[in-house]
Amino acid sequence: MKQSIYHWLFVLGLCLSDPIEAQESGEAPIADAQSWVYRRVGDTELRLWVFTPDAVGESETRPAAIFFFGGGWVGGSPTQFEPQARYLASRGMIGVVADYRVRSRHQTTPFDALDDCRAAIRWLRRNAPALGIDPNRIAAGGGSAGGHLAAATGILPQPEGEDLSSK
């Protein structure tokens, strides 16, 4: 099977990343946010927490930013970027934090995490009208492994045969 240059750039990013002490999560309860299951993988439910501005009209759409936590693909918690998501909502945007599978909780690889992050963005786009999000103005960011995942969702081509559904 021929590997693309993008695949090897992703692997290089994994090798150069600095794993940090992992903070354990389960379903992190986040107050004052809408909680949505964006993907089910086996018995695992992966969630997004959506923070919206106070005064959003029914037909109004806003830009959104989704954040992926750091933790060296080993652990971490979506609560890491809760303050940033809340701040963006206070400034009129929609802030989102996402959970994804990590090695300590799910015995998965960074490639599985990337699949989850892609699914999270697809879910946001598909559900944008109900959430008041402009599907053409969704930014992704994160820290450490989460930053790498955010970048990879935007620059790596979709793998051939990738299931584009949320599962």
CSV table of N, CA and C in Angstrom, one decimal:
chain,number,residue,atom,x,y,z
A,1,MET,N,0.9,-1.2,0.0
A,1,MET,CA,0.0,0.0,0.0
A,1,MET,C,0.9,1.2,0.0
A,2,LYS,N,0.7,2.1,-0.9
A,2,LYS,CA,1.5,3.3,-1.0
A,2,LYS,C,1.0,4.3,0.0
A,3,GLN,N,2.0,4.9,0.8
A,3,GLN,CA,1.7,5.9,1.8
A,3,GLN,C,1.9,7.3,1.2
A,4,SER,N,1.1,8.2,1.5
A,4,SER,CA,1.3,9.6,1.0
A,4,SER,C,2.2,10.3,1.9
A,5,ILE,N,2.8,11.4,1.4
A,5,ILE,CA,3.6,12.3,2.2
A,5,ILE,C,2.9,12.8,3.4
A,6,TYR,N,1.6,13.0,3.3
A,6,TYR,CA,0.8,13.5,4.4
A,6,TYR,C,0.8,12.5,5.5
A,7,HIS,N,0.7,11.2,5.2
A,7,HIS,CA,0.7,10.2,6.2
A,7,HIS,C,2.0,10.3,7.0
A,8,TRP,N,3.1,10.4,6.3
A,8,TRP,CA,4.4,10.5,7.0
A,8,TRP,C,4.6,11.8,7.8
A,9,LEU,N,4.0,12.9,7.3
A,9,LEU,CA,4.1,14.1,8.1
A,9,LEU,C,3.3,14.0,9.4
A,10,PHE,N,2.2,13.2,9.3
A,10,PHE,CA,1.4,13.0,10.6
A,10,PHE,C,2.3,12.1,11.5
A,11,VAL,N,2.9,11.1,11.0
A,11,VAL,CA,3.7,10.2,11.9
A,11,VAL,C,4.9,11.0,12.4
A,12,LEU,N,5.5,11.9,11.6
A,12,LEU,CA,6.6,12.7,12.2
A,12,LEU,C,6.1,13.6,13.3
A,13,GLY,N,4.9,14.2,13.1
A,13,GLY,CA,4.4,15.0,14.2
A,13,GLY,C,4.2,14.2,15.5
A,14,LEU,N,3.8,12.9,15.3
A,14,LEU,CA,3.6,12.1,16.5
A,14,LEU,C,5.0,11.9,17.2
A,15,CYS,N,6.0,11.7,16.4
A,15,CYS,CA,7.3,11.4,17.0
A,15,CYS,C,7.9,12.6,17.7
A,16,LEU,N,7.6,13.8,17.2
A,16,LEU,CA,8.2,15.0,17.7
A,16,LEU,C,7.4,15.6,18.8
A,17,SER,N,6.2,15.1,19.1
A,17,SER,CA,5.4,15.7,20.1
A,17,SER,C,5.9,15.4,21.5
A,18,ASP,N,5.7,16.3,22.4
A,18,ASP,CA,6.2,16.2,23.7
A,18,ASP,C,5.0,15.7,24.6
A,19,PRO,N,4.9,14.4,25.0
A,19,PRO,CA,3.8,13.9,25.8
A,19,PRO,C,3.8,14.6,27.1
A,20,ILE,N,2.7,15.0,27.6
A,20,ILE,CA,2.6,15.6,28.9
A,20,ILE,C,1.9,14.7,29.8
A,21,GLU,N,1.9,15.0,31.1
A,21,GLU,CA,1.2,14.1,32.1
A,21,GLU,C,-0.2,14.2,31.8
A,22,ALA,N,-0.8,13.0,31.6
A,22,ALA,CA,-2.2,12.9,31.2
A,22,ALA,C,-3.1,13.1,32.4
A,23,GLN,N,-4.1,13.9,32.1
A,23,GLN,CA,-5.2,14.1,33.1
A,23,GLN,C,-6.3,13.2,32.6
A,24,GLU,N,-6.8,12.4,33.5
A,24,GLU,CA,-7.9,11.5,33.2
A,24,GLU,C,-9.2,12.2,33.1
A,25,SER,N,-10.0,11.7,32.2
A,25,SER,CA,-11.4,12.2,32.0
A,25,SER,C,-12.3,11.0,31.9
A,26,GLY,N,-13.5,11.2,32.0
A,26,GLY,CA,-14.5,10.2,31.6
A,26,GLY,C,-15.4,11.1,30.8
A,27,GLU,N,-16.6,11.1,31.2
A,27,GLU,CA,-17.5,12.1,30.6
A,27,GLU,C,-17.4,13.3,31.5
A,28,ALA,N,-16.6,14.3,31.1
A,28,ALA,CA,-16.4,15.5,32.0
A,28,ALA,C,-17.6,16.3,32.0
A,29,PRO,N,-18.3,16.5,33.2
A,29,PRO,CA,-19.4,17.3,33.2
A,29,PRO,C,-19.0,18.8,33.1
A,30,ILE,N,-19.6,19.4,32.2
A,30,ILE,CA,-19.3,20.9,31.9
A,30,ILE,C,-20.6,21.6,32.1
A,31,ALA,N,-20.7,22.5,33.1
A,31,ALA,CA,-21.9,23.2,33.4
A,31,ALA,C,-22.2,24.2,32.3
A,32,ASP,N,-23.4,24.5,32.1
A,32,ASP,CA,-23.9,25.6,31.2
A,32,ASP,C,-23.5,25.4,29.8
A,33,ALA,N,-23.3,24.2,29.4
A,33,ALA,CA,-23.0,23.9,28.0
A,33,ALA,C,-24.0,22.8,27.5
A,34,GLN,N,-24.3,22.8,26.2
A,34,GLN,CA,-25.1,21.8,25.6
A,34,GLN,C,-24.1,20.6,25.4
A,35,SER,N,-24.5,19.4,25.8
A,35,SER,CA,-23.7,18.2,25.6
A,35,SER,C,-24.4,17.4,24.5
A,36,TRP,N,-23.5,17.0,23.5
A,36,TRP,CA,-24.0,16.2,22.4
A,36,TRP,C,-23.1,15.0,22.2
A,37,VAL,N,-23.7,13.9,21.9
A,37,VAL,CA,-22.9,12.7,21.4
A,37,VAL,C,-22.7,12.9,19.9
A,38,TYR,N,-21.4,13.0,19.5
A,38,TYR,CA,-21.1,13.1,18.1
A,38,TYR,C,-20.7,11.8,17.4
A,39,ARG,N,-20.3,10.8,18.2
A,39,ARG,CA,-19.8,9.6,17.7
A,39,ARG,C,-19.9,8.5,18.7
A,40,ARG,N,-20.3,7.3,18.2
A,40,ARG,CA,-20.3,6.1,19.0
A,40,ARG,C,-19.3,5.1,18.4
A,41,VAL,N,-18.4,4.6,19.1
A,41,VAL,CA,-17.5,3.6,18.7
A,41,VAL,C,-17.5,2.4,19.7
A,42,GLY,N,-18.2,1.4,19.3
A,42,GLY,CA,-18.4,0.3,20.2
A,42,GLY,C,-19.3,0.8,21.4
A,43,ASP,N,-18.8,0.6,22.6
A,43,ASP,CA,-19.5,1.1,23.8
A,43,ASP,C,-19.2,2.5,24.2
A,44,THR,N,-18.3,3.1,23.4
A,44,THR,CA,-17.8,4.5,23.8
A,44,THR,C,-18.6,5.5,23.1
A,45,GLU,N,-19.1,6.5,23.9
A,45,GLU,CA,-19.8,7.6,23.4
A,45,GLU,C,-18.9,8.8,23.5
A,46,LEU,N,-18.6,9.5,22.4
A,46,LEU,CA,-17.8,10.7,22.3
A,46,LEU,C,-18.7,11.9,22.3
A,47,ARG,N,-18.3,12.9,23.1
A,47,ARG,CA,-19.2,14.1,23.3
A,47,ARG,C,-18.5,15.4,22.8
A,48,LEU,N,-19.4,16.3,22.5
A,48,LEU,CA,-19.0,17.7,22.3
A,48,LEU,C,-19.8,18.5,23.3
A,49,TRP,N,-19.2,19.6,23.8
A,49,TRP,CA,-19.9,20.6,24.7
A,49,TRP,C,-19.9,21.9,23.9
A,50,VAL,N,-21.1,22.4,23.8
A,50,VAL,CA,-21.2,23.6,22.9
A,50,VAL,C,-21.6,24.8,23.8
A,51,PHE,N,-20.9,25.9,23.7
A,51,PHE,CA,-21.2,27.1,24.4
A,51,PHE,C,-21.7,28.2,23.4
A,52,THR,N,-22.8,28.7,23.7
A,52,THR,CA,-23.4,29.7,22.8
A,52,THR,C,-23.6,31.0,23.4
A,53,PRO,N,-23.5,32.1,22.6
A,53,PRO,CA,-23.8,33.4,23.1
A,53,PRO,C,-25.2,33.5,23.7
A,54,ASP,N,-25.4,34.5,24.6
A,54,ASP,CA,-26.7,34.6,25.2
A,54,ASP,C,-27.8,35.1,24.2
A,55,ALA,N,-27.4,36.0,23.3
A,55,ALA,CA,-28.4,36.6,22.4
A,55,ALA,C,-28.2,36.1,20.9
A,56,VAL,N,-28.5,34.9,20.6
A,56,VAL,CA,-28.5,34.4,19.3
A,56,VAL,C,-29.9,34.2,18.8
A,57,GLY,N,-30.2,34.9,17.6
A,57,GLY,CA,-31.5,34.8,17.0
A,57,GLY,C,-31.7,33.4,16.4
A,58,GLU,N,-32.9,33.0,16.2
A,58,GLU,CA,-33.2,31.7,15.7
A,58,GLU,C,-32.6,31.4,14.3
A,59,SER,N,-32.7,32.4,13.4
A,59,SER,CA,-32.1,32.2,12.0
A,59,SER,C,-30.7,32.8,11.9
A,60,GLU,N,-30.1,33.2,13.0
A,60,GLU,CA,-28.8,33.8,12.9
A,60,GLU,C,-27.7,32.7,13.0
A,61,THR,N,-26.7,32.8,12.2
A,61,THR,CA,-25.6,31.9,12.3
A,61,THR,C,-24.3,32.6,12.8
A,62,ARG,N,-23.5,31.9,13.5
A,62,ARG,CA,-22.3,32.5,14.0
A,62,ARG,C,-21.1,31.6,13.7
A,63,PRO,N,-19.9,32.2,13.7
A,63,PRO,CA,-18.7,31.4,13.5
A,63,PRO,C,-18.5,30.6,14.8
A,64,ALA,N,-17.8,29.5,14.6
A,64,ALA,CA,-17.5,28.6,15.8
A,64,ALA,C,-16.0,28.2,15.8
A,65,ALA,N,-15.6,27.8,17.0
A,65,ALA,CA,-14.2,27.3,17.2
A,65,ALA,C,-14.4,26.0,18.0
A,66,ILE,N,-13.7,24.9,17.5
A,66,ILE,CA,-13.7,23.7,18.3
A,66,ILE,C,-12.3,23.4,18.8
A,67,PHE,N,-12.2,23.0,20.0
A,67,PHE,CA,-10.9,22.8,20.7
A,67,PHE,C,-10.7,21.3,21.0
A,68,PHE,N,-9.5,20.8,20.8
A,68,PHE,CA,-9.1,19.5,21.1
A,68,PHE,C,-8.0,19.5,22.2
A,69,PHE,N,-8.2,18.8,23.3
A,69,PHE,CA,-7.3,18.9,24.4
A,69,PHE,C,-5.9,18.2,24.1
A,70,GLY,N,-4.9,18.5,24.8
A,70,GLY,CA,-3.6,17.9,24.7
A,70,GLY,C,-3.5,16.8,25.8
A,71,GLY,N,-2.4,16.0,25.6
A,71,GLY,CA,-2.2,14.9,26.5
A,71,GLY,C,-1.4,13.8,25.9
A,72,GLY,N,-0.7,14.2,24.8
A,72,GLY,CA,0.2,13.2,24.1
A,72,GLY,C,-0.5,12.0,23.6
A,73,TRP,N,-1.8,12.1,23.2
A,73,TRP,CA,-2.6,11.0,22.7
A,73,TRP,C,-2.8,9.9,23.8
A,74,VAL,N,-2.3,10.2,25.0
A,74,VAL,CA,-2.4,9.2,26.1
A,74,VAL,C,-3.6,9.5,27.0
A,75,GLY,N,-3.8,10.7,27.3
A,75,GLY,CA,-4.9,11.1,28.2
A,75,GLY,C,-5.3,12.6,28.0
A,76,GLY,N,-5.9,13.2,28.9
A,76,GLY,CA,-6.3,14.6,28.8
A,76,GLY,C,-7.8,14.7,29.0
A,77,SER,N,-8.2,15.9,29.0
A,77,SER,CA,-9.6,16.2,29.3
A,77,SER,C,-10.2,17.4,28.4
A,78,PRO,N,-11.4,17.2,27.9
A,78,PRO,CA,-12.0,18.3,27.2
A,78,PRO,C,-12.2,19.6,28.0
A,79,THR,N,-12.1,19.5,29.3
A,79,THR,CA,-12.2,20.7,30.1
A,79,THR,C,-11.0,21.6,30.0
A,80,GLN,N,-9.9,21.2,29.4
A,80,GLN,CA,-8.7,22.0,29.2
A,80,GLN,C,-9.0,23.3,28.5
A,81,PHE,N,-9.9,23.3,27.6
A,81,PHE,CA,-10.2,24.5,26.8
A,81,PHE,C,-11.6,25.0,27.1
A,82,GLU,N,-12.2,24.6,28.2
A,82,GLU,CA,-13.5,25.2,28.6
A,82,GLU,C,-13.4,26.7,28.8
A,83,PRO,N,-12.4,27.3,29.4
A,83,PRO,CA,-12.3,28.7,29.6
A,83,PRO,C,-12.3,29.5,28.2
A,84,GLN,N,-11.6,28.9,27.3
A,84,GLN,CA,-11.5,29.6,26.0
A,84,GLN,C,-12.8,29.5,25.2
A,85,ALA,N,-13.5,28.3,25.3
A,85,ALA,CA,-14.8,28.2,24.6
A,85,ALA,C,-15.8,29.1,25.3
A,86,ARG,N,-15.8,29.3,26.6
A,86,ARG,CA,-16.7,30.2,27.3
A,86,ARG,C,-16.4,31.6,26.9
A,87,TYR,N,-15.1,32.0,26.8
A,87,TYR,CA,-14.7,33.3,26.4
A,87,TYR,C,-15.3,33.7,25.0
A,88,LEU,N,-15.1,32.7,24.1
A,88,LEU,CA,-15.5,33.0,22.7
A,88,LEU,C,-17.0,33.2,22.7
A,89,ALA,N,-17.8,32.4,23.5
A,89,ALA,CA,-19.2,32.6,23.5
A,89,ALA,C,-19.6,33.9,24.1
A,90,SER,N,-18.8,34.4,25.0
A,90,SER,CA,-19.1,35.7,25.6
A,90,SER,C,-18.8,36.9,24.6
A,91,ARG,N,-18.1,36.6,23.6
A,91,ARG,CA,-17.7,37.5,22.5
A,91,ARG,C,-18.5,37.3,21.3
A,92,GLY,N,-19.6,36.5,21.3
A,92,GLY,CA,-20.5,36.3,20.2
A,92,GLY,C,-20.2,35.1,19.3
A,93,MET,N,-19.2,34.3,19.5
A,93,MET,CA,-18.9,33.1,18.7
A,93,MET,C,-19.5,31.9,19.4
A,94,ILE,N,-19.5,30.8,18.8
A,94,ILE,CA,-19.9,29.6,19.4
A,94,ILE,C,-18.6,28.8,19.7
A,95,GLY,N,-18.4,28.4,21.0
A,95,GLY,CA,-17.2,27.7,21.4
A,95,GLY,C,-17.6,26.3,21.7
A,96,VAL,N,-16.7,25.3,21.3
A,96,VAL,CA,-17.0,23.9,21.4
A,96,VAL,C,-15.7,23.2,21.9
A,97,VAL,N,-15.9,22.3,22.9
A,97,VAL,CA,-14.8,21.5,23.3
A,97,VAL,C,-15.2,20.0,23.0
A,98,ALA,N,-14.2,19.2,22.6
A,98,ALA,CA,-14.5,17.9,22.2
A,98,ALA,C,-13.7,16.8,22.9
A,99,ASP,N,-14.3,15.7,23.2
A,99,ASP,CA,-13.6,14.5,23.7
A,99,ASP,C,-13.2,13.7,22.5
A,100,TYR,N,-12.2,12.9,22.6
A,100,TYR,CA,-11.8,12.0,21.6
A,100,TYR,C,-11.1,10.8,22.3
A,101,ARG,N,-10.9,9.7,21.6
A,101,ARG,CA,-10.3,8.5,22.2
A,101,ARG,C,-8.8,8.7,22.4
A,102,VAL,N,-8.3,8.2,23.6
A,102,VAL,CA,-6.9,8.3,23.9
A,102,VAL,C,-6.4,6.9,24.4
A,103,ARG,N,-5.1,6.7,24.4
A,103,ARG,CA,-4.6,5.4,24.8
A,103,ARG,C,-5.0,4.9,26.2
A,104,SER,N,-4.9,5.8,27.2
A,104,SER,CA,-5.1,5.4,28.6
A,104,SER,C,-6.6,5.0,28.9
A,105,ARG,N,-7.5,5.5,28.2
A,105,ARG,CA,-8.9,5.2,28.4
A,105,ARG,C,-9.5,4.2,27.4
A,106,HIS,N,-8.9,4.2,26.2
A,106,HIS,CA,-9.5,3.4,25.1
A,106,HIS,C,-8.6,2.5,24.4
A,107,GLN,N,-7.3,2.5,24.8
A,107,GLN,CA,-6.3,1.6,24.1
A,107,GLN,C,-6.3,1.9,22.6
A,108,THR,N,-6.2,3.1,22.2
A,108,THR,CA,-6.3,3.5,20.8
A,108,THR,C,-5.0,4.2,20.4
A,109,THR,N,-4.9,4.5,19.1
A,109,THR,CA,-3.7,5.1,18.5
A,109,THR,C,-4.1,6.6,18.2
A,110,PRO,N,-3.0,7.4,17.9
A,110,PRO,CA,-3.3,8.8,17.4
A,110,PRO,C,-4.1,8.8,16.1
A,111,PHE,N,-4.0,7.7,15.3
A,111,PHE,CA,-4.8,7.7,14.1
A,111,PHE,C,-6.3,7.6,14.4
A,112,ASP,N,-6.6,6.8,15.5
A,112,ASP,CA,-8.0,6.8,15.9
A,112,ASP,C,-8.5,8.1,16.4
A,113,ALA,N,-7.6,8.8,17.2
A,113,ALA,CA,-8.0,10.2,17.6
A,113,ALA,C,-8.3,11.1,16.5
A,114,LEU,N,-7.5,11.0,15.4
A,114,LEU,CA,-7.7,11.8,14.2
A,114,LEU,C,-9.0,11.5,13.6
A,115,ASP,N,-9.4,10.2,13.5
A,115,ASP,CA,-10.7,9.9,13.0
A,115,ASP,C,-11.8,10.5,13.8
A,116,ASP,N,-11.6,10.5,15.1
A,116,ASP,CA,-12.6,11.1,16.0
A,116,ASP,C,-12.8,12.6,15.8
A,117,CYS,N,-11.6,13.3,15.7
A,117,CYS,CA,-11.6,14.7,15.5
A,117,CYS,C,-12.3,15.1,14.1
A,118,ARG,N,-12.0,14.3,13.1
A,118,ARG,CA,-12.6,14.6,11.8
A,118,ARG,C,-14.1,14.4,11.9
A,119,ALA,N,-14.5,13.3,12.7
A,119,ALA,CA,-16.0,13.1,12.9
A,119,ALA,C,-16.6,14.2,13.7
A,120,ALA,N,-15.9,14.8,14.6
A,120,ALA,CA,-16.5,15.9,15.4
A,120,ALA,C,-16.8,17.1,14.5
A,121,ILE,N,-15.8,17.4,13.6
A,121,ILE,CA,-16.0,18.5,12.7
A,121,ILE,C,-17.1,18.3,11.7
A,122,ARG,N,-17.2,17.0,11.2
A,122,ARG,CA,-18.3,16.7,10.3
A,122,ARG,C,-19.6,16.8,11.0
A,123,TRP,N,-19.7,16.4,12.3
A,123,TRP,CA,-20.9,16.5,13.1
A,123,TRP,C,-21.3,17.9,13.2
A,124,LEU,N,-20.4,18.8,13.5
A,124,LEU,CA,-20.7,20.2,13.7
A,124,LEU,C,-21.2,20.8,12.4
A,125,ARG,N,-20.6,20.4,11.3
A,125,ARG,CA,-21.1,21.0,10.0
A,125,ARG,C,-22.5,20.4,9.7
A,126,ARG,N,-22.7,19.2,9.9
A,126,ARG,CA,-24.0,18.6,9.6
A,126,ARG,C,-25.1,19.1,10.5
A,127,ASN,N,-24.8,19.5,11.8
A,127,ASN,CA,-25.8,20.0,12.7
A,127,ASN,C,-25.7,21.5,12.9
A,128,ALA,N,-25.0,22.2,12.0
A,128,ALA,CA,-24.8,23.6,12.1
A,128,ALA,C,-26.1,24.4,12.2
A,129,PRO,N,-27.1,24.1,11.3
A,129,PRO,CA,-28.3,24.9,11.4
A,129,PRO,C,-29.0,24.9,12.8
A,130,ALA,N,-29.0,23.7,13.4
A,130,ALA,CA,-29.7,23.6,14.7
A,130,ALA,C,-28.9,24.3,15.8
A,131,LEU,N,-27.6,24.4,15.6
A,131,LEU,CA,-26.7,25.0,16.6
A,131,LEU,C,-26.4,26.5,16.4
A,132,GLY,N,-26.9,27.0,15.3
A,132,GLY,CA,-26.7,28.4,15.0
A,132,GLY,C,-25.3,28.7,14.5
A,133,ILE,N,-24.6,27.7,13.9
A,133,ILE,CA,-23.3,27.8,13.4
A,133,ILE,C,-23.3,28.0,11.9
A,134,ASP,N,-22.4,28.8,11.4
A,134,ASP,CA,-22.1,29.0,10.0
A,134,ASP,C,-21.2,27.8,9.6
A,135,PRO,N,-21.6,26.8,8.9
A,135,PRO,CA,-20.7,25.7,8.6
A,135,PRO,C,-19.5,26.0,7.8
A,136,ASN,N,-19.4,27.2,7.2
A,136,ASN,CA,-18.2,27.6,6.5
A,136,ASN,C,-17.3,28.4,7.3
A,137,ARG,N,-17.6,28.6,8.6
A,137,ARG,CA,-16.7,29.4,9.5
A,137,ARG,C,-16.5,28.6,10.8
A,138,ILE,N,-15.9,27.4,10.7
A,138,ILE,CA,-15.6,26.6,11.8
A,138,ILE,C,-14.0,26.5,11.9
A,139,ALA,N,-13.5,27.0,13.0
A,139,ALA,CA,-12.0,26.9,13.2
A,139,ALA,C,-11.8,25.8,14.2
A,140,ALA,N,-10.6,25.2,14.1
A,140,ALA,CA,-10.2,24.1,15.0
A,140,ALA,C,-8.9,24.5,15.6
A,141,GLY,N,-8.7,24.2,16.9
A,141,GLY,CA,-7.5,24.5,17.6
A,141,GLY,C,-7.3,23.5,18.7
A,142,GLY,N,-6.2,23.6,19.4
A,142,GLY,CA,-5.9,22.7,20.5
A,142,GLY,C,-4.5,22.9,21.1
A,143,GLY,N,-4.2,22.2,22.1
A,143,GLY,CA,-2.9,22.2,22.7
A,143,GLY,C,-2.2,20.9,22.5
A,144,SER,N,-0.9,21.0,22.2
A,144,SER,CA,0.0,19.8,22.1
A,144,SER,C,-0.6,18.8,21.1
A,145,ALA,N,-1.0,17.6,21.6
A,145,ALA,CA,-1.5,16.6,20.7
A,145,ALA,C,-2.8,17.1,20.0
A,146,GLY,N,-3.6,17.9,20.8
A,146,GLY,CA,-4.9,18.5,20.3
A,146,GLY,C,-4.6,19.5,19.2
A,147,GLY,N,-3.5,20.3,19.3
A,147,GLY,CA,-3.2,21.2,18.2
A,147,GLY,C,-2.8,20.5,17.0
A,148,HIS,N,-2.0,19.4,17.2
A,148,HIS,CA,-1.6,18.6,16.0
A,148,HIS,C,-2.8,18.0,15.3
A,149,LEU,N,-3.8,17.5,16.1
A,149,LEU,CA,-5.0,16.9,15.6
A,149,LEU,C,-5.8,18.0,14.8
A,150,ALA,N,-5.9,19.1,15.4
A,150,ALA,CA,-6.7,20.2,14.8
A,150,ALA,C,-6.1,20.6,13.4
A,151,ALA,N,-4.7,20.7,13.4
A,151,ALA,CA,-4.1,21.0,12.1
A,151,ALA,C,-4.3,19.8,11.1
A,152,ALA,N,-4.1,18.6,11.6
A,152,ALA,CA,-4.3,17.5,10.7
A,152,ALA,C,-5.6,17.4,10.1
A,153,THR,N,-6.7,17.8,10.8
A,153,THR,CA,-8.0,17.7,10.2
A,153,THR,C,-8.2,18.6,9.0
A,154,GLY,N,-7.4,19.7,9.0
A,154,GLY,CA,-7.5,20.6,7.9
A,154,GLY,C,-6.5,20.4,6.8
A,155,ILE,N,-5.4,19.7,7.0
A,155,ILE,CA,-4.4,19.6,5.9
A,155,ILE,C,-4.2,18.2,5.4
A,156,LEU,N,-4.6,17.2,6.1
A,156,LEU,CA,-4.4,15.9,5.6
A,156,LEU,C,-5.6,15.5,4.7
A,157,PRO,N,-5.3,14.9,3.6
A,157,PRO,CA,-6.4,14.5,2.7
A,157,PRO,C,-7.2,13.4,3.4
A,158,GLN,N,-8.4,13.2,3.0
A,158,GLN,CA,-9.3,12.1,3.6
A,158,GLN,C,-8.7,10.8,3.1
A,159,PRO,N,-8.5,9.9,3.9
A,159,PRO,CA,-8.0,8.5,3.5
A,159,PRO,C,-9.0,7.9,2.5
A,160,GLU,N,-8.5,7.2,1.5
A,160,GLU,CA,-9.4,6.5,0.6
A,160,GLU,C,-10.2,5.5,1.3
A,161,GLY,N,-11.5,5.6,1.1
A,161,GLY,CA,-12.4,4.6,1.8
A,161,GLY,C,-12.8,5.0,3.2
A,162,GLU,N,-12.3,6.2,3.7
A,162,GLU,CA,-12.7,6.6,5.0
A,162,GLU,C,-14.2,6.7,5.2
A,163,ASP,N,-14.7,6.2,6.3
A,163,ASP,CA,-16.1,6.3,6.6
A,163,ASP,C,-16.4,7.7,7.0
A,164,LEU,N,-17.1,8.5,6.2
A,164,LEU,CA,-17.4,9.9,6.5
A,164,LEU,C,-18.6,10.1,7.4
A,165,SER,N,-19.2,9.0,7.8
A,165,SER,CA,-20.3,9.1,8.8
A,165,SER,C,-19.8,9.3,10.2
A,166,SER,N,-20.7,9.7,11.1
A,166,SER,CA,-20.3,9.9,12.5
A,166,SER,C,-20.2,8.6,13.2
A,167,LYS,N,-20.7,7.5,12.6
A,167,LYS,CA,-20.8,6.2,13.3
A,167,LYS,C,-21.7,6.2,14.4
